[in-house]
Coordinates of C-alpha atoms in Angstrom, one line a residue:
Chain A
M1 CA 24.9 -19.2 -53.1
R2 CA 22.6 -17.4 -54.6
N3 CA 19.6 -19.4 -52.7
I4 CA 21.4 -18.3 -49.7
L5 CA 21.5 -14.8 -50.6
L6 CA 17.9 -14.5 -51.5
I7 CA 17.1 -16.2 -48.0
G8 CA 19.2 -13.7 -46.5
L9 CA 17.6 -10.5 -48.3
A10 CA 14.4 -11.9 -47.4
L11 CA 15.1 -12.2 -43.9
L12 CA 16.6 -8.8 -43.6
A13 CA 13.0 -7.6 -45.3
L14 CA 11.4 -9.4 -42.5
V15 CA 13.2 -7.9 -39.8
A16 CA 12.8 -4.5 -41.5
C17 CA 9.2 -5.0 -41.8
T18 CA 9.0 -6.2 -38.2
G19 CA 10.6 -3.0 -36.9
E20 CA 8.5 -0.7 -38.9
S21 CA 5.2 -2.4 -37.6
S22 CA 6.5 -2.6 -33.8
P23 CA 4.3 -0.1 -31.8
P24 CA 6.3 2.7 -30.3
L25 CA 4.6 2.6 -26.9
V26 CA 4.2 -0.9 -25.5
A27 CA 2.2 -1.3 -22.0
S28 CA 3.1 -4.9 -19.8
N29 CA 2.3 -6.2 -16.4
V30 CA -1.2 -4.2 -16.3
V31 CA -3.3 -4.5 -13.3
V32 CA -6.5 -2.7 -12.5
T33 CA -8.0 -3.1 -9.1
E34 CA -11.4 -3.5 -8.7
P35 CA -13.4 -0.7 -6.9
L36 CA -13.7 -1.3 -3.5
P37 CA -17.5 -1.6 -1.8
G38 CA -18.9 2.1 -1.8
R39 CA -16.3 3.6 -3.8
M40 CA -16.7 4.1 -7.6
M41 CA -13.1 4.5 -8.1
S42 CA -9.8 2.3 -8.6
A43 CA -6.1 2.3 -9.4
A44 CA -4.3 0.8 -12.3
Y45 CA -0.9 0.1 -12.7
L46 CA 1.5 -0.9 -15.7
S47 CA 4.9 -0.4 -17.1
L48 CA 5.1 1.8 -20.7
T49 CA 8.0 1.0 -22.8
N50 CA 9.1 3.6 -25.5
N51 CA 10.5 1.5 -28.5
S52 CA 10.8 4.7 -30.8
N53 CA 13.7 6.8 -31.1
D54 CA 12.3 9.9 -29.9
A55 CA 10.6 10.6 -26.3
I56 CA 7.0 10.2 -26.1
L57 CA 5.1 12.3 -24.2
I58 CA 1.4 11.3 -21.9
N59 CA -0.4 14.0 -21.2
R60 CA -4.0 12.5 -21.2
V61 CA -5.2 9.1 -20.3
S62 CA -9.3 8.3 -20.7
S63 CA -11.5 5.1 -20.4
P64 CA -14.9 5.2 -21.7
D65 CA -15.6 2.7 -18.4
F66 CA -14.6 5.8 -15.9
G67 CA -15.5 9.1 -15.8
A68 CA -12.2 10.6 -14.8
V69 CA -8.6 8.9 -15.1
E70 CA -5.9 10.6 -13.2
L71 CA -2.2 10.2 -13.3
H72 CA -1.2 10.5 -9.4
E73 CA 1.9 9.9 -7.6
S74 CA 1.9 8.5 -4.1
L75 CA 4.9 9.9 -1.9
L76 CA 6.1 8.8 1.5
E77 CA 7.8 12.0 3.1
D78 CA 8.9 12.2 6.8
G79 CA 6.6 9.6 7.7
V80 CA 3.1 11.1 5.9
A81 CA 1.8 9.5 3.0
K82 CA 0.7 12.2 0.0
M83 CA -0.9 11.9 -3.2
R84 CA -0.1 14.5 -5.9
P85 CA -1.6 14.9 -9.5
V86 CA 1.1 14.4 -12.2
D87 CA 0.5 16.7 -15.3
S88 CA 2.4 14.3 -17.5
L89 CA 4.8 11.7 -18.2
V90 CA 7.9 11.8 -20.7
I91 CA 9.2 8.5 -21.7
A92 CA 12.8 8.3 -23.0
P93 CA 13.8 6.6 -26.5
G94 CA 14.4 3.0 -25.5
A95 CA 13.4 3.4 -21.4
T96 CA 10.5 2.1 -19.5
V97 CA 8.5 3.7 -16.6
A98 CA 6.8 1.5 -14.1
L99 CA 3.3 2.6 -12.7
Q100 CA 3.4 0.9 -9.3
Q101 CA 1.6 0.5 -5.8
G102 CA 3.3 3.2 -3.6
G103 CA 4.1 5.6 -6.6
L104 CA 3.1 6.5 -10.2
H105 CA -0.2 5.0 -10.7
L106 CA -3.3 5.8 -12.9
M107 CA -6.3 6.8 -10.3
L108 CA -9.7 5.8 -11.9
M109 CA -12.5 7.8 -10.9
H110 CA -16.7 7.5 -11.2
K111 CA -17.1 4.1 -12.5
K112 CA -19.6 3.8 -15.0
T113 CA -19.9 1.0 -16.4
D114 CA -20.3 -2.8 -14.5
V115 CA -17.9 -4.6 -16.6
D116 CA -14.9 -6.9 -15.5
T117 CA -12.7 -5.2 -18.5
V118 CA -11.2 -1.9 -18.8
S119 CA -10.5 0.0 -21.8
L120 CA -7.6 2.7 -21.3
N121 CA -6.6 5.1 -24.0
F122 CA -3.1 7.0 -23.8
Y123 CA -2.6 10.4 -25.6
E124 CA -0.5 13.3 -26.2
D125 CA -2.7 15.9 -26.3
T126 CA -5.5 14.6 -28.8
T127 CA -3.0 12.3 -30.7
L128 CA -3.6 8.6 -29.5
L129 CA -0.5 6.8 -28.6
L130 CA -1.9 3.4 -27.1
S131 CA -5.2 1.5 -26.3
L132 CA -5.5 -1.3 -24.2
E133 CA -8.2 -3.4 -22.5
A134 CA -7.2 -5.0 -19.4
Q135 CA -9.3 -7.5 -16.8
I136 CA -10.4 -6.3 -13.3
S137 CA -8.4 -7.9 -10.6
R138 CA -9.2 -8.3 -6.9
R139 CA -6.4 -7.1 -4.6
N140 CA -3.9 -9.2 -3.8
E141 CA -4.6 -12.1 -6.1
Chain B
M1 CA 55.5 -25.1 17.3
N2 CA 54.6 -29.0 17.6
P3 CA 51.6 -29.7 15.1
R4 CA 49.6 -31.2 18.1
H5 CA 49.8 -28.3 20.0
V6 CA 48.4 -26.4 17.5
L7 CA 45.6 -28.7 16.8
I8 CA 44.6 -28.2 20.8
A9 CA 45.2 -24.6 20.5
L10 CA 42.8 -24.2 17.5
L11 CA 40.1 -26.4 19.2
L12 CA 40.6 -24.7 22.6
G13 CA 39.8 -21.4 20.7
G14 CA 37.0 -22.8 18.6
A15 CA 35.2 -24.0 21.9
L16 CA 35.6 -20.8 23.2
A17 CA 34.6 -18.8 20.6
A18 CA 31.3 -21.1 20.5
G19 CA 30.6 -20.4 24.3
I20 CA 30.9 -16.8 23.7
F21 CA 28.3 -17.3 21.1
A22 CA 25.8 -19.3 22.7
A23 CA 26.2 -17.0 25.9
L24 CA 25.6 -14.0 23.7
K25 CA 22.7 -15.6 22.1
S26 CA 20.6 -17.0 25.0
G27 CA 21.2 -13.7 26.9
T28 CA 20.1 -11.3 24.1
P29 CA 16.5 -10.9 23.4
A30 CA 15.1 -10.9 20.1
E31 CA 14.8 -7.3 18.7
P32 CA 12.4 -6.2 16.5
R33 CA 13.3 -5.5 13.1
S34 CA 10.8 -2.6 11.9
A35 CA 8.5 -1.9 15.0
T36 CA 9.6 1.1 17.3
V37 CA 8.5 -0.1 20.9
L38 CA 7.3 2.1 23.4
P39 CA 9.0 0.5 26.6
A40 CA 6.0 2.1 29.1
G41 CA 3.4 2.3 26.2
S42 CA 1.0 5.3 26.6
D43 CA -2.7 5.5 27.4
L44 CA -4.9 6.5 24.5
P45 CA -6.5 10.0 24.8
D46 CA -10.1 10.9 25.8
F47 CA -12.2 10.8 22.6
S48 CA -15.6 9.9 21.5
L49 CA -15.9 8.9 18.0
L50 CA -18.4 6.1 16.2
D51 CA -17.4 2.6 14.6
Q52 CA -18.9 1.6 11.3
R53 CA -22.4 0.7 12.7
G54 CA -22.6 4.0 14.3
A55 CA -21.9 2.9 17.8
P56 CA -19.8 5.0 20.3
V57 CA -16.1 4.3 20.1
D58 CA -13.7 5.5 23.0
A59 CA -10.4 4.6 24.5
D60 CA -12.0 1.8 26.5
S61 CA -13.0 0.3 23.1
F62 CA -9.6 -0.6 22.8
R63 CA -9.2 -2.6 26.0
G64 CA -9.4 -6.7 25.5
Q65 CA -7.6 -7.2 22.1
W66 CA -4.4 -6.4 20.4
D67 CA -5.4 -3.9 17.9
L68 CA -3.0 -2.5 14.8
V69 CA -4.3 0.9 14.2
F70 CA -3.9 2.7 10.7
F71 CA -5.3 6.2 9.6
G72 CA -6.6 6.5 6.2
F73 CA -9.5 7.3 4.0
T74 CA -11.6 5.6 1.8
H75 CA -11.1 8.1 -1.1
C76 CA -7.5 6.9 -1.3
P77 CA -7.0 4.7 -4.2
D78 CA -3.2 3.3 -3.6
I79 CA -1.3 3.5 -0.2
C80 CA -4.7 3.1 2.1
P81 CA -6.2 -0.2 0.3
T82 CA -2.6 -1.3 0.0
T83 CA -1.6 -1.0 3.9
L84 CA -5.2 -2.5 4.7
Q85 CA -4.6 -5.6 2.4
T86 CA -1.1 -5.6 3.7
L87 CA -2.5 -5.9 7.5
A88 CA -5.5 -8.3 6.3
N89 CA -2.8 -10.6 5.0
V90 CA -0.9 -10.4 8.5
R91 CA -4.0 -11.3 10.3
R92 CA -4.7 -14.2 8.0
E93 CA -1.2 -15.6 8.4
L94 CA -1.3 -15.4 12.2
I95 CA -4.7 -17.1 12.0
E96 CA -3.5 -19.9 9.6
S97 CA -0.6 -20.3 12.3
E98 CA -2.7 -20.7 15.2
A99 CA -0.5 -17.7 16.6
D100 CA -1.4 -16.5 20.5
V101 CA -1.7 -12.8 19.1
V102 CA -4.2 -12.0 16.2
P103 CA -4.7 -8.3 16.1
R104 CA -8.0 -6.6 15.1
I105 CA -7.3 -4.0 12.6
V106 CA -8.9 -0.5 13.2
L107 CA -9.2 2.2 10.2
V108 CA -9.3 5.5 11.7
S109 CA -10.8 7.7 9.0
V110 CA -9.1 11.0 8.4
D111 CA -11.8 12.1 6.0
P112 CA -14.9 12.1 8.3
E113 CA -16.5 14.8 6.2
R114 CA -16.8 12.0 3.5
D115 CA -16.5 8.6 5.1
T116 CA -19.7 8.3 6.8
P117 CA -20.3 5.2 8.8
E118 CA -22.2 3.4 6.4
I119 CA -19.4 4.1 3.5
L120 CA -16.7 2.9 5.9
D121 CA -18.8 -0.4 6.9
R122 CA -18.4 -1.3 3.5
Y123 CA -15.1 -0.2 3.0
V124 CA -13.5 -2.3 6.1
S125 CA -15.7 -5.1 5.6
Y126 CA -14.1 -5.7 2.2
F127 CA -10.6 -6.5 4.3
G128 CA -12.2 -8.7 7.1
P129 CA -15.8 -9.1 8.9
D130 CA -14.0 -8.4 12.0
N131 CA -12.1 -4.9 11.2
L132 CA -13.1 -1.8 12.9
G133 CA -13.9 1.4 11.2
I134 CA -13.8 4.7 13.1
T135 CA -15.3 8.1 12.0
G136 CA -17.3 10.8 13.6
D137 CA -16.6 14.4 15.0
L138 CA -13.7 16.2 13.5
E139 CA -12.7 17.9 16.9
Q140 CA -13.0 14.7 18.4
L141 CA -10.6 13.2 15.9
K142 CA -8.2 15.5 16.0
R143 CA -7.8 14.8 19.9
L144 CA -7.2 11.2 18.9
T145 CA -4.9 11.9 16.5
S146 CA -3.2 14.9 18.2
G147 CA -2.7 12.7 21.2
L148 CA -0.9 10.0 19.4
G149 CA 1.3 12.0 17.1
I150 CA -0.7 11.4 14.0
Y151 CA -0.7 14.3 11.3
F152 CA -3.3 14.7 8.6
E153 CA -4.5 17.5 6.4
K154 CA -6.8 18.5 4.0
V155 CA -5.0 19.4 0.5
N156 CA -5.2 19.9 -3.1
I157 CA -9.1 21.3 -2.8
V158 CA -10.6 21.8 -6.2
D159 CA -14.1 22.1 -6.0
D160 CA -15.6 19.3 -4.0
S161 CA -12.5 17.3 -4.8
Y162 CA -9.6 17.2 -2.5
G163 CA -7.1 14.7 -0.8
V164 CA -5.8 14.1 2.7
D165 CA -2.2 13.9 3.5
H166 CA -2.0 11.5 6.8
S167 CA 0.5 9.8 8.7
A168 CA 1.4 6.3 7.2
A169 CA 2.5 4.7 10.4
V170 CA 0.4 1.8 12.0
L171 CA 0.2 1.8 15.9
V172 CA -0.1 -1.1 17.7
V173 CA -2.5 -1.1 21.0
D174 CA -2.2 -3.6 23.7
P175 CA -5.1 -5.4 25.5
D176 CA -4.8 -2.9 28.3
G177 CA -5.8 -0.2 25.7
K178 CA -2.1 1.3 25.8
F179 CA -0.3 2.5 22.6
V180 CA 3.0 0.0 22.6
A181 CA 4.8 0.3 19.5
L182 CA 4.6 1.6 15.9
F183 CA 5.3 0.3 12.5
S184 CA 6.4 2.8 10.2
A185 CA 5.7 2.8 6.2
P186 CA 6.7 0.7 4.0
H187 CA 4.6 -2.1 5.7
T188 CA 5.4 -5.6 4.8
L189 CA 4.2 -8.8 5.7
E190 CA 7.3 -9.9 7.1
S191 CA 8.3 -7.4 9.5
Y192 CA 4.7 -7.8 11.1
L193 CA 5.1 -11.5 11.7
H194 CA 8.3 -11.1 12.7
D195 CA 8.1 -8.1 15.4
L196 CA 4.7 -9.0 16.5
P197 CA 5.2 -12.0 19.0
I198 CA 8.1 -9.7 20.3
I199 CA 6.0 -6.9 20.9
A200 CA 3.6 -9.3 22.7
A201 CA 6.0 -11.1 24.6
R202 CA 7.5 -7.9 26.2
R203 CA 4.4 -6.9 27.6

């Protein structure tokens, strides 16, 4: 009985530890398209999940591989394709926001490096929330 | 009622329903699911622009093959490459299935200020070696777009940077150089594979 109790406590401690170390902001389904020939820009698509109990604000994204990274949204209004800059993204506790083709996306401009992997850093003001590395993929692969 | 009579009535009723269905099916031509077809088609307006090699392009350049014509620009990172990739996939599927109609893909730049023939050449070639890119004088471009009901406008101008809002439709031009159908966004491979043979059969 005592052993079972000890194992139970150990498991509880493990769960607690795992809970504490779980990152609040997690990225998945990351796709960075290769810059088209003659263009030094590209797009990045991904899902961002807020695992914390507080809303997460993202108002800056940067990459050492690109001169500028902007959050944009593609819109289709009355048959007209539009693209608008988006200042910030708020992700509610437990929510996932998808950046995908034809919707929200990151526009990566002025590619500086000739590498196959891109680093992306997500911030609230100067606080780094998430860093990730993604392989550049050919379109439609 | 005699059960045998009920059975005969049911059989006769079923046969009648099947007959009506068959008659309707054979008498009704297939309809496009997504495309809007212009029954008479319309001639392209007079215009004079350049292709991606700097050679002149006018309405006559659209005679002799089927064309899928999209209006976009190379600084557009999301909608334009996604649409061109969809059209490239349509063309690849049609070639692989040995379809009768395999349209050429045409990108008309709505940003001639930045899209020189050289830039357009590298861009359209990425989506296939047989694609046509069109750019050139802004006034000539407006003659083409306004004649086809295509809208575009420069927006979000900050220093040297700007975007271009533009109609997202893809126009179908037949081998007589007539604008005969229009696909509205969002564009899917399935809608083109279904509708293109129907549009071609109506010509």
